[in-house]
Structure formats: structure tokens, C-alpha cells
Amino acid sequence: MKIRDGKTRSYLPEIGAFAAFLFFAHPYLLREFWFDEALTLMNFAWMPDPVRIYFSYVIPNNQIFYTIALHYWAQLPVDFFRADFFLRLLSLLFATGTLLVLYVSFRRTCGRYPLLLALSALALSPPFLIYATALRGYMASAFFTALAVKFAVDFQRKADFFTWGKYAVSCLLAVGTIPSNLLALGGCVLYALPLAGKSFWSKKRFWLLCLTPFAALAVFYLPILKSFLGVCRLGEGWQDGKAVLLAWSVTAGCVFGVLWIVWFAALIRRCNYSVVIRMGILLLPASAVILLPTAPFPRVFFPLLPLLGLIVANGIRCCSAFRQERKQMARILFGILGCVVLLSAFVLKQESTKEFLSGYCGNRSGDDFFYGFYMRKDHVPQQTAQELEKIYGRNSVLPPVYFSFLADPWPSMYYILANGQRSEFLFDGPRGKVAALAAGSLVVIHKKENPGTVAERFGVTLLPLFQTPLHSVFKVQ
């Protein structure tokens, strides 16, 4: 509670929304690492210093500013949390920061209730919760995007060097985490553009607003230009651009759910210059799919979600019920929509719902915003490490261990090392394929793989050791 001018204002809606966010995030924090997370941690964040991290930009997994933050976070002397749980808390902090920056910066222009509704829908949605607890740079990207749009708006209102400097630093942090965040920064420009007036092209502050993200990209990656171009040449993404847009449309639609209907109703009633310009943000994913030689992964568009939240909040505010002179009606409508948002969150939480939506978002892939393979009950690489501990003992030296690619080798290696065990880990990678397996070696494959294929490839006999919901483990005879 807070008292202003003799009146009492309750912050219970904000407290309740944040408590709901933590409640829904809790099970996501307890999940085990998957390939990209463990690879980011072990290959890059565990490097000795930030300089090495910066100059090791060889694959997109090194999301540099986030990796540097994870590097220092992992060094904190915290022993009362499970290690993987604690490491996930860094992204949870970025998620909390994203929500706070958006709420504190835009609650007056978007309205307290409309913005709280939009941010609650965002915070309780599976896509947000997945990346709010992931060892990936996408939530950090959302945080830097939130900062960038705040300072972009401030710069259009007050074009001084200090404000531009804050905007420039935000752009640098965003593209220094993931270069494709240039797209989200384009969304920040579109959101701030109406404040420059209808003749925006004649104003220097507009051109400075547009060029700063490109300048930040150049400043950050010029010292490692060769590596940057090498990563660009990898051409990673989806071959089916329509599938990318479908996955993203389903994601954006489900995140804000019924609030889109309210937004659309407000759009019919009041569609002005600002609304039209900002609607361009909705078209950015399609422009990326059309213009790029390979359609980007759907997760590239994740940092646009905070901007969509602002658009939805602005639309809700246009409803007559949320006008200043109708405070009682605003509270009633807020309560009804708040219950709908909470109910939608519980519906999206159900496995049957996530399974259904997964079919539109990559179907168990790493880009599945709802129910990727790493979110399912059978993704338990730690259990393999525990079984090996039972057989060989803790802090022991294991025989060489070969992992198939489908066995998700990186998290398995992480949990084996976390148990104090050591081994020579073998798997096919960019440095080449494994040539042979010595007698006594261990073979770890996905439970759905055919062990006969591995035995035939290496000309060995495989003796079953144990099986988990994820892995089948054998010993080479």
C-alpha cells in the first residue's frame, strides 16, 4: 500500500501478478539442461575471461554479452542451490528486469491496468517462461530491447546526448548478445517513431535513432569481423519460411490470447497515425523471412514479444471502459480480463494444450515455444549420470564414453562432470567423426535409436548396461 494526497493506492495487483509469475516459473527452473544450454555453459561461459569469450565467436551459441554475464554468475559461491537451478536464475533476473522496465517506463502512457494485463499475459505464457529460465541469451535480449525502446522513446521526446548515449548502450548490449536483435531494435524505432511527428524524415533525431543500431553492430563485431562473417555463412535457420511464420503467429497469438480481441476492437474504433506506424512491428518477422536467404529460427523473434505487449496495452487503453473518468468500470473490466488471463495461463500449462500447440511450433524441436523435447518428462540426462555413479562410484574415472548426436551429449557430459566423474568423451562434431571405439568403452544413444547401427559402424559388440527414459547405455565388448 502507498499513500498519495491522502488516498490509499493498493499495489496488490502488481504483487499478485509477480507472485503468479514466480509460481508458474518454478517448474521451468527445475528442468534439466539440454544441448544448447550445456554447450553455451561448457564451451564458452567456462572460458577463463571475457576477452577469450569475445574472441571465441565461432558459432551462434556464444551470445557474447549473455555468456559473459553467465561466466561471472557461475563463479558466485552459492552451495545451497542445485547448480543447474542456480544458473537458471540469471535469466529469471533478466525476465524480472524486462517486466519492471516495461511497467515502470510505460505505465503512464499505456495505462496501469492495460499494461499490467498485457505484461501478465506475457509473463505467464510458456514461451516467456521457457526463456526466462533458459541458459540462452534470448531473455537478456528481451531485457536490452526493453531498455532500448524506453530510451528510444525518451530520445524522441528529449533529443540530448545523454539520452542518446543510453539508447546507444542498450543497442550495443542487444546486438552484442545476438546480432539478429537488430530486428527487435527496428521494432524499437517503429514504436518511438510517432513521437517524431509526421515529417520525421526531416529530423536529425530520427536518423540518429535509425542508424545507431547499425553503428552498434559495426562497433561490436568489427574487431572479430572474420568470425562474425563465418557465423553468418553458416546460414542456420528453417528451410520453410511459411512454417517459421506459422510458429511465430501461433506463439504471439497464444501469448496474449483474448487481449488481441480487445486490441482489435479498439483498433476498429480508433486507428490513428501512431497505431498504423507501430503495427509495422507485427510485419517485421515476415520481412525477415522474405529478405533473408534462409528463414531465421522462430526464437530469433522472441525479443519482439515485449514490444507486442506494449502494442496490446495501448490498444486496450483505447477502450472507453479504461478512460480516466470511468475508474470503476476500468477496475471491473480489469478484474474480468485478469481472471481470463490467469485461466488462459492454466490452460496453456496443461500438457495436452502444449502438445497440441507443439505441432505448430516445430513439434519437439529446439524452437518449440511450448513443448520442445527438453520440456518433456523423458528428458532426464542427469539420470544417466546417476546410474553411472551407481556402477562406477562418485569421483571415479569412467571408461571412454561415446555419445550419439541424438543422445544430447552436452548435458549428459555436464551432469557426469557435476558428479565428480571424469572420462574421455567421444562424439561426432565439427572436428570430425569418431573413428573407432576401444573395448570397454561406453556407448550412450537415444532410447529410440537402433544400437545395431552403432555396432555395425564400429564393428563391435554392445552389451546392455542400463536404460533410462532418455538413454540406452551399452558397454563395448
Tab-separated table of C-alpha atoms in Angstrom:
chain	number	residue	atom	x	y	z
A	1	MET	CA	0.000	0.000	0.000
A	2	LYS	CA	1.135	3.544	-0.745
A	3	ILE	CA	-0.446	6.834	0.348
A	4	ARG	CA	-0.611	9.812	-2.013
A	5	ASP	CA	-2.525	13.021	-1.327
A	6	GLY	CA	-4.464	11.396	1.473
A	7	LYS	CA	-5.582	8.489	-0.695
A	8	THR	CA	-4.513	4.909	-0.390
A	9	ARG	CA	-3.347	3.137	-3.522
A	10	SER	CA	-3.059	-0.612	-3.496
A	11	TYR	CA	-0.216	-2.410	-5.250
A	12	LEU	CA	-1.847	-5.784	-4.684
A	13	PRO	CA	-2.457	-6.317	-8.448
A	14	GLU	CA	1.265	-5.877	-9.166
A	15	ILE	CA	2.273	-8.084	-6.240
A	16	GLY	CA	-0.248	-10.734	-7.256
A	17	ALA	CA	0.921	-10.701	-10.891
A	18	PHE	CA	4.553	-11.123	-9.862
A	19	ALA	CA	3.685	-13.908	-7.416
A	20	ALA	CA	1.824	-15.700	-10.212
A	21	PHE	CA	4.874	-15.314	-12.455
A	22	LEU	CA	7.121	-16.955	-9.859
A	23	PHE	CA	4.573	-19.716	-9.277
A	24	PHE	CA	4.375	-20.569	-12.974
A	25	ALA	CA	8.158	-20.242	-13.429
A	26	HIS	CA	9.059	-22.661	-10.633
A	27	PRO	CA	8.702	-25.957	-12.584
A	28	TYR	CA	10.618	-24.447	-15.508
A	29	LEU	CA	13.524	-23.725	-13.167
A	30	LEU	CA	13.709	-27.381	-12.148
A	31	ARG	CA	14.132	-28.861	-15.618
A	32	GLU	CA	17.460	-30.318	-16.723
A	33	PHE	CA	19.817	-28.795	-19.275
A	34	TRP	CA	19.507	-29.537	-22.953
A	35	PHE	CA	22.076	-29.423	-25.778
A	36	ASP	CA	22.327	-25.666	-26.414
A	37	GLU	CA	22.308	-24.714	-22.742
A	38	ALA	CA	25.092	-27.082	-21.708
A	39	LEU	CA	27.089	-26.208	-24.829
A	40	THR	CA	26.860	-22.487	-24.034
A	41	LEU	CA	27.974	-23.084	-20.458
A	42	MET	CA	30.768	-25.604	-21.035
A	43	ASN	CA	32.211	-24.309	-24.302
A	44	PHE	CA	32.019	-20.571	-23.680
A	45	ALA	CA	30.917	-19.411	-20.208
A	46	TRP	CA	33.553	-21.614	-18.583
A	47	MET	CA	36.337	-19.848	-20.502
A	48	PRO	CA	38.878	-18.101	-18.257
A	49	ASP	CA	37.946	-14.490	-19.002
A	50	PRO	CA	35.593	-12.226	-21.052
A	51	VAL	CA	38.295	-11.461	-23.626
A	52	ARG	CA	38.543	-15.136	-24.539
A	53	ILE	CA	34.755	-15.321	-24.717
A	54	TYR	CA	34.603	-12.309	-27.041
A	55	PHE	CA	37.219	-13.651	-29.433
A	56	SER	CA	35.656	-17.134	-29.456
A	57	TYR	CA	32.655	-16.171	-31.549
A	58	VAL	CA	32.679	-19.282	-33.737
A	59	ILE	CA	29.048	-20.434	-33.512
A	60	PRO	CA	25.813	-18.584	-32.627
A	61	ASN	CA	25.680	-20.337	-29.225
A	62	ASN	CA	28.193	-17.803	-27.946
A	63	GLN	CA	25.738	-14.988	-27.283
A	64	ILE	CA	28.555	-12.820	-26.070
A	65	PHE	CA	27.162	-10.373	-23.506
A	66	TYR	CA	24.926	-13.026	-22.011
A	67	THR	CA	27.795	-15.535	-21.991
A	68	ILE	CA	29.976	-13.043	-20.126
A	69	ALA	CA	27.201	-12.467	-17.581
A	70	LEU	CA	26.826	-16.249	-17.185
A	71	HIS	CA	30.616	-16.542	-16.785
A	72	TYR	CA	30.535	-14.348	-13.687
A	73	TRP	CA	27.220	-15.705	-12.411
A	74	ALA	CA	28.601	-19.261	-12.450
A	75	GLN	CA	31.500	-18.145	-10.247
A	76	LEU	CA	29.298	-16.949	-7.384
A	77	PRO	CA	29.932	-19.056	-4.251
A	78	VAL	CA	26.422	-20.442	-3.815
A	79	ASP	CA	26.258	-24.001	-2.498
A	80	PHE	CA	22.718	-24.172	-1.106
A	81	PHE	CA	21.096	-24.373	-4.582
A	82	ARG	CA	21.345	-27.176	-7.109
A	83	ALA	CA	23.857	-25.912	-9.691
A	84	ASP	CA	21.587	-26.040	-12.749
A	85	PHE	CA	18.750	-24.387	-10.793
A	86	PHE	CA	21.022	-21.555	-9.670
A	87	LEU	CA	22.399	-20.991	-13.173
A	88	ARG	CA	18.862	-20.581	-14.494
A	89	LEU	CA	18.211	-17.764	-12.015
A	90	LEU	CA	20.296	-15.389	-14.141
A	91	SER	CA	17.731	-15.484	-16.944
A	92	LEU	CA	14.955	-15.161	-14.360
A	93	LEU	CA	16.586	-11.904	-13.240
A	94	PHE	CA	16.664	-10.686	-16.849
A	95	ALA	CA	12.985	-11.625	-17.159
A	96	THR	CA	12.103	-9.718	-13.990
A	97	GLY	CA	14.126	-6.765	-15.250
A	98	THR	CA	12.286	-6.839	-18.570
A	99	LEU	CA	8.888	-6.722	-16.884
A	100	LEU	CA	9.967	-3.990	-14.463
A	101	VAL	CA	11.483	-1.762	-17.158
A	102	LEU	CA	8.359	-2.017	-19.294
A	103	TYR	CA	5.967	-1.445	-16.398
A	104	VAL	CA	7.820	1.441	-14.760
A	105	SER	CA	8.568	3.170	-18.081
A	106	PHE	CA	5.211	2.829	-19.836
A	107	ARG	CA	2.520	2.539	-17.161
A	108	ARG	CA	1.533	6.195	-17.656
A	109	THR	CA	1.402	6.175	-21.439
A	110	CYS	CA	-0.160	2.706	-21.720
A	111	GLY	CA	-2.236	2.858	-18.557
A	112	ARG	CA	-1.674	0.931	-15.344
A	113	TYR	CA	-4.362	-1.708	-15.847
A	114	PRO	CA	-3.899	-2.290	-19.599
A	115	LEU	CA	-0.134	-2.652	-19.223
A	116	LEU	CA	-0.432	-4.922	-16.205
A	117	LEU	CA	-2.808	-7.162	-18.164
A	118	ALA	CA	-0.506	-7.350	-21.184
A	119	LEU	CA	2.626	-7.990	-19.114
A	120	SER	CA	0.834	-10.612	-17.011
A	121	ALA	CA	-0.256	-12.459	-20.150
A	122	LEU	CA	3.336	-12.300	-21.394
A	123	ALA	CA	4.932	-13.360	-18.105
A	124	LEU	CA	2.639	-16.378	-17.575
A	125	SER	CA	2.949	-17.752	-21.112
A	126	PRO	CA	5.087	-20.862	-21.841
A	127	PRO	CA	7.311	-19.082	-24.422
A	128	PHE	CA	8.278	-16.416	-21.898
A	129	LEU	CA	8.718	-18.916	-19.060
A	130	ILE	CA	10.932	-21.192	-21.177
A	131	TYR	CA	13.377	-18.410	-21.988
A	132	ALA	CA	13.012	-16.774	-18.566
A	133	THR	CA	14.680	-19.886	-17.175
A	134	ALA	CA	16.997	-20.922	-20.020
A	135	LEU	CA	20.776	-20.691	-20.290
A	136	ARG	CA	20.341	-18.796	-23.527
A	137	GLY	CA	20.661	-15.120	-24.412
A	138	TYR	CA	17.090	-14.554	-25.561
A	139	MET	CA	15.737	-13.218	-22.273
A	140	ALA	CA	18.772	-10.975	-21.939
A	141	SER	CA	17.927	-9.798	-25.468
A	142	ALA	CA	14.362	-9.037	-24.371
A	143	PHE	CA	15.727	-7.037	-21.423
A	144	PHE	CA	18.070	-4.987	-23.610
A	145	THR	CA	15.214	-4.472	-26.094
A	146	ALA	CA	13.015	-3.170	-23.268
A	147	LEU	CA	15.773	-0.722	-22.312
A	148	ALA	CA	16.252	0.287	-25.943
A	149	VAL	CA	12.569	1.054	-26.535
A	150	LYS	CA	12.416	3.079	-23.311
A	151	PHE	CA	15.442	5.173	-24.271
A	152	ALA	CA	14.297	5.425	-27.910
A	153	VAL	CA	11.051	6.983	-26.722
A	154	ASP	CA	12.926	9.253	-24.309
A	155	PHE	CA	15.276	10.345	-27.106
A	156	GLN	CA	12.409	11.326	-29.377
A	157	ARG	CA	10.952	13.399	-26.560
A	158	LYS	CA	14.243	14.924	-25.433
A	159	ALA	CA	16.991	14.760	-28.029
A	160	ASP	CA	20.073	15.313	-25.883
A	161	PHE	CA	23.404	13.499	-25.962
A	162	PHE	CA	22.963	11.780	-22.597
A	163	THR	CA	19.632	10.227	-23.600
A	164	TRP	CA	21.054	9.130	-26.938
A	165	GLY	CA	24.032	7.625	-25.101
A	166	LYS	CA	21.728	5.413	-23.020
A	167	TYR	CA	19.927	4.331	-26.163
A	168	ALA	CA	23.237	3.570	-27.902
A	169	VAL	CA	24.483	1.449	-24.984
A	170	SER	CA	21.215	-0.506	-24.987
A	171	CYS	CA	21.612	-1.147	-28.726
A	172	LEU	CA	25.211	-2.268	-28.192
A	173	LEU	CA	24.182	-4.701	-25.463
A	174	ALA	CA	21.365	-6.071	-27.620
A	175	VAL	CA	23.379	-6.741	-30.789
A	176	GLY	CA	26.365	-7.808	-28.696
A	177	THR	CA	24.204	-10.572	-27.283
A	178	ILE	CA	22.676	-11.721	-30.583
A	179	PRO	CA	23.267	-9.887	-33.900
A	180	SER	CA	19.740	-10.687	-35.066
A	181	ASN	CA	18.446	-8.432	-32.292
A	182	LEU	CA	18.855	-5.752	-34.936
A	183	LEU	CA	15.315	-6.773	-35.922
A	184	ALA	CA	13.966	-6.074	-32.428
A	185	LEU	CA	15.785	-2.730	-32.411
A	186	GLY	CA	13.995	-1.957	-35.656
A	187	GLY	CA	10.811	-2.566	-33.690
A	188	CYS	CA	12.006	-0.066	-31.071
A	189	VAL	CA	12.465	2.521	-33.824
A	190	LEU	CA	8.945	1.892	-35.115
A	191	TYR	CA	7.500	2.204	-31.623
A	192	ALA	CA	9.245	5.536	-30.979
A	193	LEU	CA	8.694	6.896	-34.496
A	194	PRO	CA	5.261	8.529	-33.953
A	195	LEU	CA	6.821	10.816	-31.344
A	196	ALA	CA	8.975	12.356	-34.074
A	197	GLY	CA	5.903	13.668	-35.891
A	198	LYS	CA	4.574	13.007	-39.386
A	199	SER	CA	7.540	14.728	-41.041
A	200	PHE	CA	10.014	12.540	-39.160
A	201	TRP	CA	12.384	12.119	-42.107
A	202	SER	CA	13.363	15.796	-41.846
A	203	LYS	CA	14.607	15.480	-38.276
A	204	LYS	CA	18.143	14.533	-37.288
A	205	ARG	CA	16.995	12.675	-34.196
A	206	PHE	CA	15.042	10.262	-36.408
A	207	TRP	CA	18.107	9.406	-38.488
A	208	LEU	CA	20.207	9.064	-35.376
A	209	LEU	CA	17.563	6.749	-33.925
A	210	CYS	CA	17.666	4.557	-37.052
A	211	LEU	CA	21.430	4.478	-37.597
A	212	THR	CA	22.523	3.851	-34.014
A	213	PRO	CA	21.667	0.095	-34.025
A	214	PHE	CA	23.705	-0.421	-37.214
A	215	ALA	CA	26.587	1.581	-35.757
A	216	ALA	CA	26.444	-0.532	-32.584
A	217	LEU	CA	26.566	-3.722	-34.678
A	218	ALA	CA	29.606	-2.439	-36.587
A	219	VAL	CA	31.453	-1.259	-33.465
A	220	PHE	CA	30.942	-4.546	-31.652
A	221	TYR	CA	31.743	-7.003	-34.442
A	222	LEU	CA	34.424	-5.216	-36.493
A	223	PRO	CA	37.249	-6.473	-34.218
A	224	ILE	CA	36.015	-10.043	-34.817
A	225	LEU	CA	34.745	-9.498	-38.359
A	226	LYS	CA	36.178	-12.729	-39.755
A	227	SER	CA	34.468	-14.797	-37.072
A	228	PHE	CA	31.252	-12.842	-37.480
A	229	LEU	CA	31.148	-13.455	-41.234
A	230	GLY	CA	31.928	-17.114	-40.632
A	231	VAL	CA	28.918	-17.437	-38.336
A	232	CYS	CA	26.749	-15.631	-40.903
A	233	ARG	CA	27.839	-18.083	-43.589
A	234	LEU	CA	26.545	-20.991	-41.503
A	235	GLY	CA	23.101	-19.975	-42.728
A	236	GLU	CA	21.309	-21.558	-39.780
A	237	GLY	CA	17.527	-21.461	-39.743
A	238	TRP	CA	14.468	-23.210	-41.113
A	239	GLN	CA	14.167	-24.016	-44.796
A	240	ASP	CA	10.397	-23.492	-44.695
A	241	GLY	CA	9.662	-19.796	-44.228
A	242	LYS	CA	5.913	-20.409	-44.012
A	243	ALA	CA	6.475	-22.794	-41.100
A	244	VAL	CA	8.509	-20.107	-39.321
A	245	LEU	CA	5.727	-17.553	-39.699
A	246	LEU	CA	3.118	-20.095	-38.610
A	247	ALA	CA	5.131	-20.959	-35.487
A	248	TRP	CA	5.579	-17.296	-34.643
A	249	SER	CA	1.945	-16.373	-35.336
A	250	VAL	CA	0.681	-19.184	-33.102
A	251	THR	CA	3.137	-18.100	-30.411
A	252	ALA	CA	2.235	-14.409	-30.495
A	253	GLY	CA	-1.451	-15.257	-30.683
A	254	CYS	CA	-1.379	-17.604	-27.689
A	255	VAL	CA	0.809	-15.355	-25.531
A	256	PHE	CA	-1.718	-12.512	-25.434
A	257	GLY	CA	-4.780	-14.609	-26.229
A	258	VAL	CA	-8.082	-12.831	-25.670
A	259	LEU	CA	-6.300	-9.489	-25.235
A	260	TRP	CA	-5.780	-9.474	-29.001
A	261	ILE	CA	-9.585	-9.397	-29.381
A	262	VAL	CA	-9.804	-6.348	-27.120
A	263	TRP	CA	-6.933	-4.781	-29.073
A	264	PHE	CA	-8.663	-5.441	-32.381
A	265	ALA	CA	-11.944	-3.989	-31.104
A	266	ALA	CA	-10.086	-0.847	-30.042
A	267	LEU	CA	-8.321	-0.740	-33.413
A	268	ILE	CA	-11.659	-0.634	-35.249
A	269	ARG	CA	-12.806	2.199	-33.033
A	270	ARG	CA	-9.629	4.244	-33.110
A	271	CYS	CA	-6.924	3.753	-35.704
A	272	ASN	CA	-4.628	6.786	-35.854
A	273	TYR	CA	-1.180	7.546	-37.192
A	274	SER	CA	0.650	6.135	-34.151
A	275	VAL	CA	-1.262	2.870	-34.299
A	276	VAL	CA	-0.550	2.374	-38.007
A	277	ILE	CA	3.186	3.023	-37.615
A	278	ARG	CA	3.525	0.712	-34.626
A	279	MET	CA	1.614	-2.038	-36.384
A	280	GLY	CA	4.686	-2.297	-38.599
A	281	ILE	CA	6.278	-4.229	-35.724
A	282	LEU	CA	3.866	-7.062	-36.488
A	283	LEU	CA	5.279	-7.300	-40.014
A	284	LEU	CA	8.957	-7.497	-39.055
A	285	PRO	CA	9.104	-11.333	-38.879
A	286	ALA	CA	7.594	-11.610	-42.367
A	287	SER	CA	10.114	-9.115	-43.736
A	288	ALA	CA	12.987	-11.134	-42.234
A	289	VAL	CA	11.661	-14.370	-43.731
A	290	ILE	CA	11.271	-12.755	-47.166
A	291	LEU	CA	14.579	-10.884	-47.279
A	292	LEU	CA	16.983	-13.409	-45.739
A	293	PRO	CA	18.286	-16.310	-47.854
A	294	THR	CA	17.414	-18.754	-45.027
A	295	ALA	CA	14.395	-18.122	-42.836
A	296	PRO	CA	15.590	-17.456	-39.269
A	297	PHE	CA	14.728	-19.710	-36.355
A	298	PRO	CA	11.419	-18.645	-34.738
A	299	ARG	CA	13.289	-17.932	-31.496
A	300	VAL	CA	15.037	-15.024	-33.257
A	301	PHE	CA	11.749	-13.130	-32.984
A	302	PHE	CA	11.382	-13.696	-29.240
A	303	PRO	CA	12.703	-10.203	-28.250
A	304	LEU	CA	9.754	-8.709	-30.166
A	305	LEU	CA	7.321	-10.008	-27.533
A	306	PRO	CA	7.891	-7.085	-25.096
A	307	LEU	CA	7.079	-4.677	-27.941
A	308	LEU	CA	3.928	-6.617	-28.777
A	309	GLY	CA	2.993	-6.311	-25.120
A	310	LEU	CA	3.189	-2.520	-25.395
A	311	ILE	CA	1.093	-2.559	-28.579
A	312	VAL	CA	-1.581	-4.702	-26.924
A	313	ALA	CA	-1.600	-2.480	-23.819
A	314	ASN	CA	-2.017	0.643	-25.955
A	315	GLY	CA	-4.941	-0.980	-27.735
A	316	ILE	CA	-6.663	-1.984	-24.508
A	317	ARG	CA	-6.293	1.539	-23.190
A	318	CYS	CA	-8.244	2.853	-26.170
A	319	CYS	CA	-11.341	1.026	-24.889
A	320	SER	CA	-13.795	3.511	-23.430
A	321	ALA	CA	-14.029	1.460	-20.223
A	322	PHE	CA	-10.420	2.295	-19.439
A	323	ARG	CA	-10.867	6.036	-19.778
A	324	GLN	CA	-9.827	8.203	-16.873
A	325	GLU	CA	-13.408	9.219	-15.991
A	326	ARG	CA	-14.539	5.570	-15.757
A	327	LYS	CA	-12.335	4.263	-12.984
A	328	GLN	CA	-14.940	1.915	-11.525
A	329	MET	CA	-15.672	0.375	-14.922
A	330	ALA	CA	-11.912	0.054	-15.535
A	331	ARG	CA	-11.489	-1.914	-12.299
A	332	ILE	CA	-14.339	-4.263	-13.182
A	333	LEU	CA	-13.052	-4.908	-16.694
A	334	PHE	CA	-9.514	-5.320	-15.348
A	335	GLY	CA	-10.771	-7.939	-12.886
A	336	ILE	CA	-12.629	-9.858	-15.600
A	337	LEU	CA	-9.730	-9.771	-18.068
A	338	GLY	CA	-7.284	-10.579	-15.285
A	339	CYS	CA	-9.241	-13.751	-14.491
A	340	VAL	CA	-9.301	-14.645	-18.199
A	341	VAL	CA	-5.524	-14.164	-18.448
A	342	LEU	CA	-4.952	-16.349	-15.376
A	343	LEU	CA	-7.343	-19.017	-16.671
A	344	SER	CA	-5.578	-18.950	-20.064
A	345	ALA	CA	-2.246	-19.433	-18.298
A	346	PHE	CA	-3.574	-22.551	-16.564
A	347	VAL	CA	-4.929	-23.876	-19.872
A	348	LEU	CA	-1.578	-23.306	-21.590
A	349	LYS	CA	0.095	-25.057	-18.659
A	350	GLN	CA	-1.668	-28.343	-19.441
A	351	GLU	CA	0.365	-30.990	-21.257
A	352	SER	CA	-2.443	-31.669	-23.732
A	353	THR	CA	-2.523	-27.989	-24.709
A	354	LYS	CA	1.243	-27.764	-25.051
A	355	GLU	CA	1.293	-30.995	-27.055
A	356	PHE	CA	-1.303	-29.579	-29.451
A	357	LEU	CA	0.482	-26.244	-29.911
A	358	SER	CA	3.808	-28.031	-30.321
A	359	GLY	CA	2.562	-29.338	-33.661
A	360	TYR	CA	2.558	-25.782	-34.997
A	361	CYS	CA	5.871	-24.726	-33.453
A	362	GLY	CA	8.433	-27.264	-34.595
A	363	ASN	CA	6.996	-30.384	-32.936
A	364	ARG	CA	9.530	-31.104	-30.159
A	365	SER	CA	12.328	-29.150	-31.846
A	366	GLY	CA	14.647	-26.722	-30.088
A	367	ASP	CA	12.447	-23.900	-31.386
A	368	ASP	CA	9.233	-25.289	-29.995
A	369	PHE	CA	7.890	-22.414	-27.882
A	370	PHE	CA	5.534	-24.680	-25.943
A	371	TYR	CA	6.668	-28.292	-25.569
A	372	GLY	CA	10.118	-28.900	-27.003
A	373	PHE	CA	11.819	-32.210	-26.306
A	374	TYR	CA	13.767	-30.587	-23.469
A	375	MET	CA	10.498	-29.735	-21.683
A	376	ARG	CA	9.201	-33.306	-21.619
A	377	LYS	CA	9.349	-35.791	-18.775
A	378	ASP	CA	11.678	-38.160	-20.625
A	379	HIS	CA	14.428	-35.544	-20.958
A	380	VAL	CA	16.479	-36.666	-17.946
A	381	PRO	CA	20.200	-36.685	-18.869
A	382	GLN	CA	21.044	-36.406	-15.168
A	383	GLN	CA	19.584	-39.854	-14.581
A	384	THR	CA	22.213	-41.366	-16.872
A	385	ALA	CA	24.936	-39.734	-14.777
A	386	GLN	CA	23.320	-41.074	-11.618
A	387	GLU	CA	23.233	-44.630	-12.986
A	388	LEU	CA	26.904	-44.387	-13.959
A	389	GLU	CA	27.654	-43.180	-10.450
A	390	LYS	CA	25.960	-46.293	-9.024
A	391	ILE	CA	28.099	-48.561	-11.211
A	392	TYR	CA	31.489	-46.817	-11.064
A	393	GLY	CA	31.232	-44.718	-7.916
A	394	ARG	CA	31.361	-40.982	-7.325
A	395	ASN	CA	34.564	-39.093	-8.232
A	396	SER	CA	35.682	-42.029	-10.371
A	397	VAL	CA	37.345	-42.188	-13.787
A	398	LEU	CA	34.956	-43.708	-16.329
A	399	PRO	CA	35.964	-45.623	-19.441
A	400	PRO	CA	35.757	-43.547	-22.650
A	401	VAL	CA	32.113	-42.613	-23.325
A	402	TYR	CA	30.719	-42.280	-26.847
A	403	PHE	CA	27.520	-40.253	-27.332
A	404	SER	CA	25.380	-40.242	-30.443
A	405	PHE	CA	24.142	-36.820	-31.535
A	406	LEU	CA	20.528	-37.723	-30.700
A	407	ALA	CA	21.609	-38.653	-27.176
A	408	ASP	CA	22.116	-34.921	-26.449
A	409	PRO	CA	25.774	-35.288	-25.414
A	410	TRP	CA	26.488	-31.882	-23.831
A	411	PRO	CA	24.037	-32.013	-20.890
A	412	SER	CA	24.960	-35.656	-20.274
A	413	MET	CA	28.623	-34.657	-20.046
A	414	TYR	CA	27.739	-31.760	-17.744
A	415	TYR	CA	25.921	-33.966	-15.246
A	416	ILE	CA	28.650	-36.612	-15.332
A	417	LEU	CA	31.239	-33.939	-14.527
A	418	ALA	CA	28.938	-32.477	-11.863
A	419	ASN	CA	29.034	-35.889	-10.141
A	420	GLY	CA	32.797	-35.611	-9.913
A	421	GLN	CA	33.391	-38.294	-12.550
A	422	ARG	CA	35.880	-37.919	-15.375
A	423	SER	CA	36.147	-39.544	-18.764
A	424	GLU	CA	37.218	-39.137	-22.371
A	425	PHE	CA	34.029	-38.021	-24.084
A	426	LEU	CA	33.611	-39.030	-27.731
A	427	PHE	CA	31.017	-37.742	-30.192
A	428	ASP	CA	30.782	-36.717	-33.828
A	429	GLY	CA	31.257	-32.981	-34.264
A	430	PRO	CA	32.750	-30.222	-36.423
A	431	ARG	CA	36.232	-31.558	-35.701
A	432	GLY	CA	35.340	-34.879	-37.324
A	433	LYS	CA	33.695	-38.211	-36.645
A	434	VAL	CA	34.812	-40.786	-34.093
A	435	ALA	CA	36.930	-43.364	-35.927
A	436	ALA	CA	36.817	-46.339	-33.549
A	437	LEU	CA	35.684	-47.496	-30.118
A	438	ALA	CA	38.041	-49.405	-27.828
A	439	ALA	CA	36.938	-52.426	-25.849
A	440	GLY	CA	35.468	-51.424	-22.513
A	441	SER	CA	34.179	-48.084	-23.816
A	442	LEU	CA	30.656	-46.982	-23.001
A	443	VAL	CA	28.082	-46.129	-25.676
A	444	VAL	CA	25.173	-43.783	-24.919
A	445	ILE	CA	22.412	-43.482	-27.516
A	446	HIS	CA	18.852	-42.196	-27.515
A	447	LYS	CA	16.426	-44.874	-26.385
A	448	LYS	CA	14.700	-44.799	-29.798
A	449	GLU	CA	17.939	-45.351	-31.727
A	450	ASN	CA	18.942	-48.750	-33.051
A	451	PRO	CA	22.088	-49.986	-31.239
A	452	GLY	CA	22.759	-52.300	-34.183
A	453	THR	CA	23.588	-49.258	-36.319
A	454	VAL	CA	26.329	-48.205	-33.883
A	455	ALA	CA	27.636	-51.764	-33.531
A	456	GLU	CA	27.806	-52.170	-37.306
A	457	ARG	CA	29.513	-48.811	-37.828
A	458	PHE	CA	32.342	-49.539	-35.394
A	459	GLY	CA	32.443	-53.313	-35.867
A	460	VAL	CA	31.906	-54.061	-32.168
A	461	THR	CA	29.523	-55.964	-29.923
A	462	LEU	CA	27.415	-53.914	-27.490
A	463	LEU	CA	26.426	-55.330	-24.111
A	464	PRO	CA	23.423	-53.574	-22.477
A	465	LEU	CA	24.205	-51.854	-19.169
A	466	PHE	CA	21.025	-49.944	-18.332
A	467	GLN	CA	18.262	-47.818	-19.804
A	468	THR	CA	16.692	-44.544	-18.709
A	469	PRO	CA	13.655	-42.693	-20.115
A	470	LEU	CA	16.136	-40.856	-22.384
A	471	HIS	CA	19.119	-43.147	-22.988
A	472	SER	CA	20.158	-46.712	-23.705
A	473	VAL	CA	23.679	-47.352	-22.394
A	474	PHE	CA	25.970	-50.161	-23.559
A	475	LYS	CA	29.488	-51.419	-22.970
A	476	VAL	CA	31.739	-52.288	-25.906
A	477	GLN	CA	32.934	-55.896	-25.840
